Each structure stands twice: as structure tokens, then as C-alpha cells.
Amino acid sequence: MQRESRKRRVGIVTPPDARVLMTPRTPSPKRYRKENGDNLEMGEANLRARQDEKHYKVFNDSIHGHIEVHPLCVEIIDTPQFQRGCYRVFPGASHNRFEHCIGTCYLAGRLVKSLRKRQPELGITDEDMLCVRIAGLCHDLGHGPFSHTFGALFIPTARPDAHWKHEDASVRMFDHMMMRNKLSPSFEKYNLTERDVTFIKELIAATVLETTICTSEDWPYKGRGPEKSYLYEIVANKRTGIDVDKFDYFSRDCHCLGINNSFDHKRYMKFARVINVSGKLQICVRDKEAGNVYDMFHTRNSLFRRAYQHKTSNIIERMITEALLKADRKVLFKGSNGKMFSISECIDDMEAYSQLSDHVYYQILNSSDPALEEARKILLRIQRRDLYKCIGHSIFRERRDEKEIPDIQLDIAGYIEDGPKLDPEDFIIDMVTFDYGMKDRNPIDEVRFYGKSNPDKPLFFRKDEVSNMLPEMFAEQHIRVYFRKNDPKLLEKAQRCFLRWCGRQKCTTPKGGDALAELTPMKSAQQGGPSNMERRLSYQE
């Protein structure tokens, strides 16, 4: 009685049946085994999950807010191989792949968790969820300096026979990270086996599942069986292009660039459901979300047009590529067994590759080595904003192959009227394709939906069943032409050559330069004022 009155004085009230209302303490494994018998395995899994949650680390993300990260993922984040992707320093901007990978990890966990909650019959385990999270976290480990500039421009030029892909490099870097940081015991601590590690690497590699019917005979993966085929669509979905990697970088880039993101990935996750489609378990979405899915592909197209393939960004990437090519054999990195590797050779040795980051830009720029003089001059032009000038761009009416670029350079340079000839090598041809993620195909053709009345029946929508206002064509190819020399007279001649070339090709009226009929000097130019060409060149740059 004396104890109860003391509790009341400090505001603590003990209910009559305190044992019912008070939070029960976590049972010990021994007690759980005694009380639950056949449910032992599931009970211990739940117990481990609750204990693991105590060690989750909270990250404050600018896009997703406060997100909880599994302790094994935190251990991976703290490795040098992951920290290598921390900040992508770029002239005029910065992009943080570090945050993107953590965001992808978070969204991967959310999607697989929502599927498990909505469809417990799928049998998604804690190990499945953790593997998908780790794959989301590590899917970009293999990117080189300046990301796609390295993989799409530098390596194909420096080593055309390498057939290198950053996804394959991510798998090799994951293996290297596991070995160098001795992470195997940590994986075992959370019941992840060699089969689970294989599963993670298969998710990162993102190979396309070609089989129509998922049977044990033709199933191509080793990490999980065909009954878990839908898990291969979460991090990198090569079938539909709808995956958490895009969810994160769409949200992140739209936020940073001030571009409206009309796609709602949270809503998509709420209506995602696994359905058997022709013998294959696939992630489908509610029929009323067809418009939201189209918005995702439209957002992708907008980002590529307005940011990823911006004409100024592209020429900076080209100039960086030229500088790296000139510095390739002159900048070395220490790899395995103390062996030295050039920039392009680093992809063969993960120890050397882990040393290669965006800092190579400033390593060249600030070097006093005479052997790096040519590369340094190109980077100095970037620093001074003395970029190669865009002399115009057009849209091809028929698709052209990039193998034709040397011939196009010769053709354009051949349209010089008078004076000294222009060097074809001074013309930089940039072929850019804008699409909805599936080349010239409608991306929705690969997506399956379900209705409210029959959620287990997959539905296919024709384009006109969604809206009559959707595009007729889903891809177009642009050509942009830049000129290396910054002499105004040479620039004008180069632009005239491009305009004449366009007039004899199957392409639209060129933009960024004067129309052919306007090449005659205007009256103001004859009286000493600037020509129409000079006005356009001045306006462009």
C-alpha cells in the first residue's frame, strides 16, 4: 500500500491487471522453443528480426526523410569500396551516388516488405528481404569516374574489345569488398549463405530473364528458384523497366533539378502485386495505375531531354573523355601485388579500380608533369568554360548507326565553299536517342495489370485503352554537331557546312543554326552590323 501511494504521488498508476497491459518482455529462445514446438523456426526468425531492429541505423535522407538501415547494410556502407562513390564532383554541379544507393536500398526493402505483408503466401523470408536490400545498396559499386562517361565513352574508345559493363564491374567489386573487409562472418551472423551471396550478385548483374515458363529445367538462376522470380524485378527490372533504382534517382534528380516528377512511386508500391503470368511470377499493378506508370516513363524521357543528355553536359563529358584518353597511360594506380595499372587497365583489377574515382580529374588538372600537358589543356578549357561550340542539331527521320560517324564527319567537312579545308576531326558528332526506356517500343506492352474484382488475373492494356493522348512514336534520334576550334570565322564556316549537309539528309530543319535561306547577309550586316549568323552564334553560347 505504501508503494502504491508513492507511485500515485509521482503520477504512476498501476492498473488492476498489470500483466495484461504491460509490454511483454522478449521471450528467450529456450522458452519460445518450449511453448511453440512446430513453430520454432518461424518464432526464432521473428525473434532475430526484433533483436536486429534495435541495431538499425537512421539516415536522414533529403528525399525519403528518416530511413532505417539494416546493420549489415551499415557495415557495407562503411567499407572503402562503397565510400568511393560518395560524391561525384563535376564542373558546375555535384551528384551523390552514395545517397542514391542508400535510397535504392531503402525502397527495395519497402517494396519487398509490402509484398510480404500483402501476400504472405509468397513465403518471402527475412533472408530474401535482406538480400534484396543489399543488392539495392551495391548495384552501382562498379561505376567508374564520372559514371556513364567512363563506361559509355572512355572504355569503348580506350579498349573497344573489352565489352565492359558497369553491372559486371559491380559484381566483381562486391566480391572484392567481401574479401578485403572480411564480411563473410557478418553475412553468416544474419544467416546469409553462399547461395544468398549468389542471389545478391544475380540481382546486381540484372540479366534478362528470357524464359517464358519458369520450370526447374530452364531456370537460369542459382540464388533463388522460379517460385521467387518476382524478386529479380525489384532492384533492376529488365523486363518492364519499372524498378526501385529508377524510383530513387527520378525523385532525387527531379528534386535537385527543379523538374516536376508526376510519377508517385509510393502509390505504385501500394498497388503492386505478384501474379502468375504464363507460368512466371511477375510484379503487376492495379489497372487504375496505368496512367501513373506512363507518367514514370514520361518523367524518364523528360530527365534525359532536360538533364542527362543536355547539349552542354554532353560536350563536357566528351571533353573529359578526351582528357582521360590523353592521360590514360601516364596516370597509374597501384593494384594487386603492387602492380601498376593505367586508367583503362584498372577495370581488370578491383584493387586498382577501387582507387580510381572522380579525383583523377583534379589529379590531371593540378599535375605539373609535362606528359599530361595535352590532357591538362582540355580540362583547363572546361574550368574556363571555353567549351567546344555546338554548331547545330537536327532529328533524323530514319535511324542512323554510330558506326557512320567517321563518314558523317568527312561529309560535313566536305561542304566547305572556299578557303582552307576544315579538318573532319574538328567536328564532334553526338548521336542521342530519346525514348521511354524500351527503344522504339511502347513500354506498357511489357507491363501486366490486375482488376479489383479478380486480383489474380493478369490484364494487358492496349495504348488506346489508357488514353488517346499518348505518343504515337516512343523514340527519336537526334544529331548534335560540335566544333573544337573557337575561331569565329571557322565556326561560321563549320555551321554552314552542317546546314548544307542537313539539307541533303533525311532529317528535320536544323536548329541552333540559321536556316539555309537566311545565309545571305542582312542589310544591317552590309552596313557594318552583325550578321544573322553572328547573332545566332552569340545567342547560342
XYZ file of C-alpha atoms in Angstrom:
541
model
C 0.000 0.000 0.000
C 2.821 2.356 0.827
C 4.479 1.608 -2.550
C 1.196 2.237 -4.428
C 0.622 5.633 -2.762
C 4.186 6.662 -3.618
C 3.565 5.800 -7.281
C 0.391 7.842 -7.336
C 2.207 10.864 -5.889
C 4.560 10.851 -8.911
C 1.774 10.218 -11.407
C 2.226 6.458 -11.969
C -0.995 4.421 -11.906
C -0.821 0.623 -11.844
C -3.932 -0.950 -13.433
C -5.643 -3.855 -11.676
C -4.352 -6.412 -14.202
C -0.886 -5.022 -14.876
C 0.310 -8.227 -16.513
C -2.172 -7.774 -19.384
C -1.464 -4.123 -20.202
C 2.284 -4.001 -19.669
C 4.538 -4.703 -22.689
C 5.676 -8.339 -22.511
C 9.384 -8.910 -22.396
C 11.049 -10.590 -25.377
C 10.961 -14.365 -24.746
C 14.200 -16.295 -24.700
C 14.809 -18.823 -27.498
C 14.632 -21.656 -24.941
C 11.230 -20.524 -23.657
C 9.961 -19.955 -27.201
C 11.050 -23.478 -28.179
C 9.162 -24.958 -25.237
C 5.932 -23.020 -25.866
C 5.700 -23.176 -29.678
C 7.024 -26.572 -30.710
C 6.419 -26.831 -34.501
C 6.616 -23.046 -34.978
C 10.176 -22.962 -33.657
C 11.855 -21.873 -36.895
C 9.396 -19.052 -37.592
C 9.467 -17.947 -33.966
C 13.240 -17.728 -33.821
C 13.255 -15.818 -37.116
C 10.824 -13.265 -35.695
C 12.887 -13.049 -32.529
C 16.071 -12.388 -34.520
C 14.287 -9.771 -36.602
C 13.128 -7.902 -33.494
C 16.610 -8.036 -31.992
C 18.169 -6.807 -35.259
C 15.822 -3.807 -35.382
C 17.446 -2.472 -32.213
C 20.704 -2.034 -34.149
C 19.260 -0.346 -37.240
C 20.909 2.970 -38.079
C 18.798 6.000 -39.013
C 19.858 8.097 -42.018
C 18.327 11.494 -42.673
C 17.781 11.484 -46.437
C 16.795 14.620 -48.351
C 14.226 12.673 -50.401
C 12.864 9.882 -48.201
C 13.299 11.536 -44.800
C 14.482 9.445 -41.851
C 15.153 5.916 -43.075
C 16.259 2.893 -41.064
C 19.135 0.835 -42.476
C 19.888 -2.772 -41.520
C 23.134 -3.194 -39.509
C 24.681 -5.438 -42.197
C 23.968 -2.745 -44.803
C 25.614 -0.195 -42.497
C 28.690 -2.415 -42.312
C 28.822 -2.451 -46.133
C 28.379 1.338 -46.287
C 31.409 1.769 -44.031
C 33.768 -0.020 -46.446
C 36.211 1.968 -48.649
C 34.757 0.314 -51.756
C 31.331 1.805 -51.022
C 32.628 5.152 -49.765
C 34.450 5.505 -53.109
C 31.122 6.547 -54.668
C 30.455 9.212 -52.070
C 30.475 12.373 -54.179
C 30.662 12.724 -57.926
C 32.377 16.084 -58.313
C 31.504 17.590 -61.684
C 32.236 21.038 -63.097
C 29.198 23.152 -62.350
C 27.284 20.502 -60.412
C 27.559 17.592 -57.986
C 25.772 14.276 -57.816
C 25.819 11.951 -54.857
C 25.755 8.264 -55.797
C 26.263 7.470 -52.107
C 22.806 8.808 -51.238
C 21.236 7.215 -54.319
C 22.435 3.741 -53.345
C 21.158 4.114 -49.788
C 17.834 5.366 -51.169
C 17.617 2.382 -53.530
C 18.337 0.052 -50.604
C 15.536 1.675 -48.610
C 12.975 1.494 -51.437
C 13.916 -2.114 -52.231
C 13.210 -3.002 -48.613
C 9.893 -1.144 -48.657
C 8.664 -2.850 -51.817
C 9.590 -6.394 -50.782
C 8.175 -5.763 -47.302
C 4.854 -4.567 -48.727
C 4.650 -7.645 -50.974
C 5.290 -9.939 -47.995
C 2.641 -8.199 -45.905
C 0.061 -8.175 -48.707
C 0.739 -11.731 -49.908
C 2.078 -13.929 -47.072
C 1.503 -16.987 -49.272
C 4.580 -15.943 -51.303
C 6.783 -17.149 -48.456
C 9.172 -14.189 -48.535
C 11.767 -14.744 -45.807
C 13.880 -12.328 -43.785
C 16.876 -13.535 -45.785
C 15.077 -12.702 -49.060
C 14.390 -9.185 -47.820
C 17.945 -8.610 -46.640
C 19.419 -9.881 -49.925
C 17.220 -7.539 -51.964
C 18.225 -4.607 -49.741
C 21.937 -5.385 -50.100
C 21.564 -5.672 -53.883
C 19.912 -2.240 -53.971
C 22.741 -0.852 -51.862
C 25.517 -2.336 -54.024
C 24.024 -2.152 -57.522
C 26.261 0.795 -58.528
C 29.547 -0.285 -56.912
C 31.137 -0.793 -60.325
C 30.701 2.695 -61.762
C 33.912 4.380 -62.840
C 34.836 8.068 -62.555
C 32.126 10.325 -63.965
C 29.776 7.361 -64.076
C 28.387 6.694 -67.567
C 31.064 8.919 -69.144
C 33.604 6.277 -68.148
C 31.526 3.280 -69.218
C 29.842 4.619 -72.358
C 32.563 6.879 -73.812
C 36.019 6.286 -72.327
C 36.272 2.482 -72.103
C 34.705 1.769 -75.546
C 37.301 4.125 -77.084
C 40.321 3.120 -74.994
C 39.534 -0.602 -75.032
C 36.972 -1.345 -77.754
C 37.331 -5.126 -77.348
C 36.677 -5.132 -73.599
C 32.828 -5.220 -73.854
C 32.782 -3.791 -70.340
C 29.565 -3.154 -68.377
C 29.325 -1.426 -65.030
C 26.891 -4.110 -63.784
C 29.573 -6.774 -64.237
C 32.091 -4.495 -62.529
C 29.639 -4.057 -59.631
C 29.565 -7.829 -59.112
C 33.373 -8.029 -59.163
C 33.662 -5.054 -56.792
C 31.141 -6.722 -54.465
C 33.354 -9.834 -54.334
C 36.411 -7.653 -53.739
C 34.631 -5.758 -50.954
C 33.597 -9.021 -49.272
C 37.167 -10.329 -49.360
C 39.049 -7.152 -48.399
C 36.766 -6.344 -45.464
C 36.249 -9.951 -44.317
C 32.460 -9.597 -44.404
C 31.628 -13.313 -44.617
C 31.260 -13.720 -40.810
C 28.865 -10.764 -40.746
C 26.792 -12.353 -43.507
C 26.734 -15.641 -41.606
C 25.610 -13.790 -38.485
C 22.409 -12.884 -40.328
C 22.012 -16.413 -41.755
C 23.126 -15.455 -45.275
C 24.734 -18.416 -47.025
C 26.818 -18.752 -50.210
C 23.540 -19.240 -52.077
C 22.296 -15.910 -50.729
C 25.511 -14.172 -51.837
C 24.996 -15.664 -55.304
C 21.426 -14.331 -55.252
C 22.654 -10.824 -54.387
C 25.136 -10.887 -57.273
C 22.435 -12.089 -59.678
C 20.237 -9.160 -58.640
C 23.127 -6.732 -59.206
C 24.061 -8.225 -62.601
C 20.467 -7.653 -63.761
C 20.488 -10.191 -66.577
C 17.294 -10.510 -68.596
C 15.083 -13.494 -67.834
C 14.406 -14.918 -71.307
C 12.376 -17.983 -70.364
C 8.618 -17.930 -70.856
C 7.711 -20.752 -68.493
C 9.625 -20.938 -65.234
C 10.498 -24.590 -64.615
C 13.382 -26.134 -62.761
C 14.869 -27.342 -66.073
C 15.180 -23.975 -67.827
C 15.525 -21.687 -64.817
C 18.778 -19.700 -65.346
C 19.458 -18.538 -61.778
C 21.060 -20.304 -58.821
C 20.338 -17.879 -55.991
C 16.582 -18.434 -55.962
C 14.175 -20.785 -57.711
C 11.358 -19.896 -60.145
C 8.931 -19.527 -57.238
C 10.845 -16.331 -56.319
C 11.217 -14.956 -59.876
C 9.470 -11.688 -58.939
C 12.346 -10.795 -56.593
C 14.540 -10.317 -59.673
C 12.266 -7.435 -60.760
C 12.722 -5.183 -57.732
C 16.206 -3.633 -58.000
C 16.811 -3.716 -61.770
C 13.823 -4.771 -63.860
C 14.956 -5.523 -67.407
C 11.504 -6.785 -68.390
C 9.410 -3.665 -67.779
C 11.963 -1.055 -66.689
C 9.945 -0.377 -63.513
C 12.286 -0.760 -60.532
C 13.355 0.942 -57.317
C 16.607 2.169 -58.884
C 14.550 4.473 -61.116
C 12.142 5.331 -58.291
C 15.029 6.794 -56.324
C 17.004 8.624 -58.980
C 13.839 10.065 -60.565
C 12.798 11.509 -57.198
C 16.320 12.635 -56.328
C 17.160 14.240 -59.671
C 13.768 15.919 -60.118
C 14.120 17.395 -56.634
C 17.634 18.712 -57.306
C 16.872 19.989 -60.818
C 13.505 21.586 -60.065
C 11.718 19.312 -62.560
C 8.206 18.107 -61.746
C 8.000 14.377 -61.032
C 4.459 13.300 -61.846
C 5.136 9.638 -61.008
C 4.156 8.541 -57.482
C 6.310 5.548 -56.523
C 4.643 5.256 -53.101
C 1.273 4.751 -54.753
C 2.755 2.208 -57.150
C 4.090 0.185 -54.199
C 0.673 0.158 -52.540
C -0.904 -1.414 -55.625
C 1.936 -3.786 -56.612
C 1.005 -7.466 -56.552
C 2.662 -10.732 -57.606
C 0.633 -12.694 -60.186
C 1.271 -15.809 -62.249
C 1.676 -14.640 -65.856
C 2.071 -17.521 -68.329
C 3.809 -19.659 -65.731
C 6.041 -16.864 -64.448
C 5.517 -14.968 -61.190
C 5.696 -11.263 -62.034
C 5.064 -7.992 -60.236
C 1.864 -6.482 -61.621
C -0.007 -3.325 -60.711
C -3.652 -2.292 -60.394
C -5.413 -1.370 -63.662
C -6.238 2.155 -62.482
C -2.494 2.853 -62.141
C -1.826 2.662 -65.901
C -1.677 6.455 -66.130
C 0.740 6.636 -63.198
C 3.011 4.082 -64.896
C 3.010 6.122 -68.111
C 3.970 9.143 -66.002
C 7.080 7.261 -64.862
C 8.256 6.700 -68.426
C 7.381 10.286 -69.326
C 9.470 11.503 -66.364
C 12.373 9.397 -67.608
C 12.112 10.944 -71.066
C 11.943 14.467 -69.598
C 15.037 13.917 -67.440
C 17.030 12.641 -70.397
C 15.978 15.580 -72.574
C 16.449 18.299 -69.997
C 19.362 16.990 -67.922
C 21.123 13.708 -68.706
C 21.531 14.464 -72.434
C 21.727 18.256 -72.232
C 23.973 19.568 -75.009
C 26.343 21.330 -72.588
C 26.588 18.335 -70.246
C 27.295 16.070 -73.198
C 30.152 18.154 -74.568
C 31.737 18.425 -71.105
C 31.589 14.623 -70.907
C 33.230 14.418 -74.345
C 35.994 16.794 -73.291
C 36.608 14.840 -70.077
C 36.780 11.657 -72.161
C 39.374 13.233 -74.462
C 41.444 14.313 -71.454
C 41.283 10.818 -69.912
C 42.329 9.246 -73.220
C 45.361 11.536 -73.478
C 46.289 10.813 -69.838
C 45.487 7.089 -69.937
C 48.986 5.590 -69.988
C 50.505 8.403 -67.965
C 48.426 8.142 -64.765
C 48.932 4.878 -62.882
C 47.203 3.215 -59.919
C 48.554 0.514 -57.629
C 46.658 -2.751 -57.784
C 47.088 -6.309 -56.551
C 50.599 -7.390 -55.591
C 51.863 -3.835 -56.091
C 51.347 -3.961 -59.871
C 50.635 -0.599 -61.552
C 47.663 -0.114 -63.868
C 46.747 2.662 -66.301
C 43.292 4.280 -66.153
C 41.804 1.934 -68.753
C 43.561 -1.115 -67.266
C 42.066 -0.561 -63.796
C 38.896 -2.392 -64.845
C 40.944 -5.617 -64.847
C 41.979 -5.329 -61.193
C 39.491 -4.382 -58.480
C 42.227 -3.285 -56.081
C 43.388 -0.694 -58.623
C 39.816 0.107 -59.689
C 38.832 0.890 -56.103
C 41.498 3.647 -56.148
C 40.056 5.187 -59.330
C 37.456 7.882 -58.662
C 36.482 11.363 -59.853
C 39.609 12.684 -58.156
C 41.565 11.676 -61.262
C 40.145 14.867 -62.826
C 41.983 17.096 -60.345
C 44.983 14.776 -60.332
C 45.444 15.625 -64.031
C 44.400 19.274 -63.720
C 46.841 20.058 -60.897
C 49.730 17.987 -62.221
C 52.969 19.610 -63.393
C 54.003 16.525 -65.375
C 54.839 17.576 -68.985
C 53.422 14.250 -70.200
C 49.962 15.391 -69.052
C 50.125 18.789 -70.772
C 47.612 17.962 -73.541
C 45.114 16.453 -71.108
C 45.570 19.377 -68.724
C 44.827 21.908 -71.504
C 41.478 20.256 -72.216
C 40.485 20.311 -68.533
C 41.586 23.954 -68.269
C 39.201 24.766 -71.120
C 36.406 23.192 -69.072
C 37.418 25.189 -65.999
C 37.353 28.410 -68.055
C 34.055 27.466 -69.696
C 35.811 27.504 -73.060
C 33.809 24.544 -74.305
C 33.603 23.123 -77.793
C 30.798 25.029 -79.529
C 27.556 23.395 -80.626
C 27.012 24.482 -84.234
C 23.561 22.923 -84.537
C 21.360 19.905 -84.090
C 18.668 18.069 -86.015
C 16.415 14.996 -85.775
C 16.931 12.010 -88.062
C 13.806 10.797 -89.841
C 15.445 7.380 -90.239
C 17.671 5.767 -87.635
C 21.424 6.010 -88.254
C 24.185 3.833 -86.822
C 27.022 5.288 -84.727
C 29.445 3.404 -86.966
C 28.619 6.025 -89.617
C 30.090 8.875 -87.539
C 33.521 8.952 -89.313
C 31.753 9.145 -92.692
C 29.442 11.899 -91.410
C 32.468 13.902 -90.232
C 34.014 13.643 -93.703
C 30.740 14.532 -95.423
C 30.127 17.655 -93.319
C 33.705 18.903 -93.710
C 33.401 18.378 -97.479
C 30.720 21.058 -97.812
C 33.264 23.882 -97.387
C 32.758 26.553 -100.075
C 36.064 28.388 -100.230
C 39.273 28.973 -98.315
C 41.241 26.339 -96.404
C 39.588 22.984 -95.803
C 38.176 22.091 -92.397
C 39.612 19.111 -90.551
C 36.918 16.397 -90.200
C 38.389 15.545 -86.770
C 37.354 19.001 -85.534
C 33.691 18.014 -85.938
C 32.336 16.083 -82.947
C 29.215 14.100 -83.805
C 26.892 13.257 -80.929
C 24.016 10.890 -81.725
C 21.431 10.947 -78.947
C 18.342 8.745 -78.728
C 15.400 9.828 -76.585
C 12.910 7.104 -75.717
C 10.663 5.728 -72.992
C 13.123 3.075 -71.861
C 12.274 0.322 -74.371
C 13.850 1.819 -77.503
C 11.064 2.337 -80.064
C 8.544 0.093 -78.282
C 5.675 1.113 -76.032
C 6.954 0.310 -72.501
C 3.466 -0.555 -71.270
C 3.362 -3.534 -73.640
C 5.528 -5.422 -71.125
C 3.541 -4.392 -68.026
C 0.683 -6.505 -66.703
C -2.180 -5.181 -64.595
C -4.965 -6.641 -62.462
C -8.524 -5.599 -61.669
C -10.276 -5.117 -58.362
C -12.750 -7.943 -58.887
C -10.153 -10.567 -59.869
C -6.745 -9.608 -58.429
C -5.083 -12.854 -59.548
C -5.875 -12.485 -63.260
C -3.228 -10.587 -65.293
C -4.522 -7.968 -67.726
C -2.928 -6.477 -70.840
C -3.793 -2.930 -71.952
C -3.565 -1.515 -75.444
C -2.324 2.053 -75.657
C -5.723 3.381 -76.749
C -7.328 1.720 -73.722
C -5.288 4.001 -71.466
C -5.576 7.305 -73.319
C -5.870 8.684 -76.856
C -3.332 11.380 -75.991
C -0.315 9.104 -75.622
C 2.558 9.393 -78.137
C 2.422 7.587 -81.478
C 6.198 7.101 -81.501
C 8.287 6.200 -78.469
C 11.790 7.029 -79.721
C 13.596 9.611 -81.835
C 17.250 10.051 -82.719
C 18.952 13.448 -82.623
C 22.276 14.526 -84.087
C 24.282 17.290 -82.446
C 27.429 18.654 -84.030
C 30.170 20.443 -82.072
C 33.342 22.123 -83.349
C 36.656 22.011 -81.493
C 38.145 25.288 -82.759
C 36.876 28.500 -81.165
C 37.801 30.862 -84.024
C 34.574 32.751 -85.017
C 35.297 32.557 -88.766
C 35.950 28.831 -88.639
C 32.828 28.353 -86.525
C 30.717 30.152 -89.124
C 32.159 28.020 -91.926
C 31.583 24.855 -89.892
C 27.992 25.832 -89.239
C 27.372 26.484 -92.937
C 28.792 23.051 -93.752
C 26.432 21.409 -91.255
C 23.425 23.296 -92.632
C 24.208 22.216 -96.191
C 24.742 18.629 -95.068
C 21.351 18.604 -93.300
C 19.686 19.904 -96.468
C 20.714 16.712 -98.250
C 19.852 14.244 -95.488
C 16.640 12.716 -94.175
C 16.456 14.928 -91.115
C 14.486 17.906 -89.819
C 15.376 21.565 -90.341
C 18.482 22.116 -88.185
C 18.200 24.134 -85.009
C 20.922 26.083 -83.304
C 21.970 27.491 -86.681
C 20.439 29.663 -89.379
C 18.077 28.250 -91.979
C 19.604 27.855 -95.429
C 17.570 30.716 -96.862
C 18.905 33.085 -94.214
C 22.597 32.654 -95.012
C 22.656 35.787 -97.199
C 23.944 38.714 -95.095
C 21.169 41.004 -93.909
C 21.127 44.718 -94.661
C 22.368 45.576 -91.184
C 25.399 43.354 -91.748
C 26.185 45.034 -95.080
C 26.150 48.351 -93.234
C 28.647 47.118 -90.661
C 26.261 45.491 -88.148
C 26.410 41.857 -87.029
C 25.230 39.208 -89.484
C 22.323 36.940 -88.703
C 24.837 34.086 -88.322
C 26.867 36.085 -85.805
C 23.725 36.899 -83.838
C 22.829 33.201 -83.681
C 26.312 32.128 -82.647
C 26.400 34.820 -79.981
C 22.977 33.790 -78.696
C 23.835 30.079 -78.631
C 26.846 30.390 -76.417
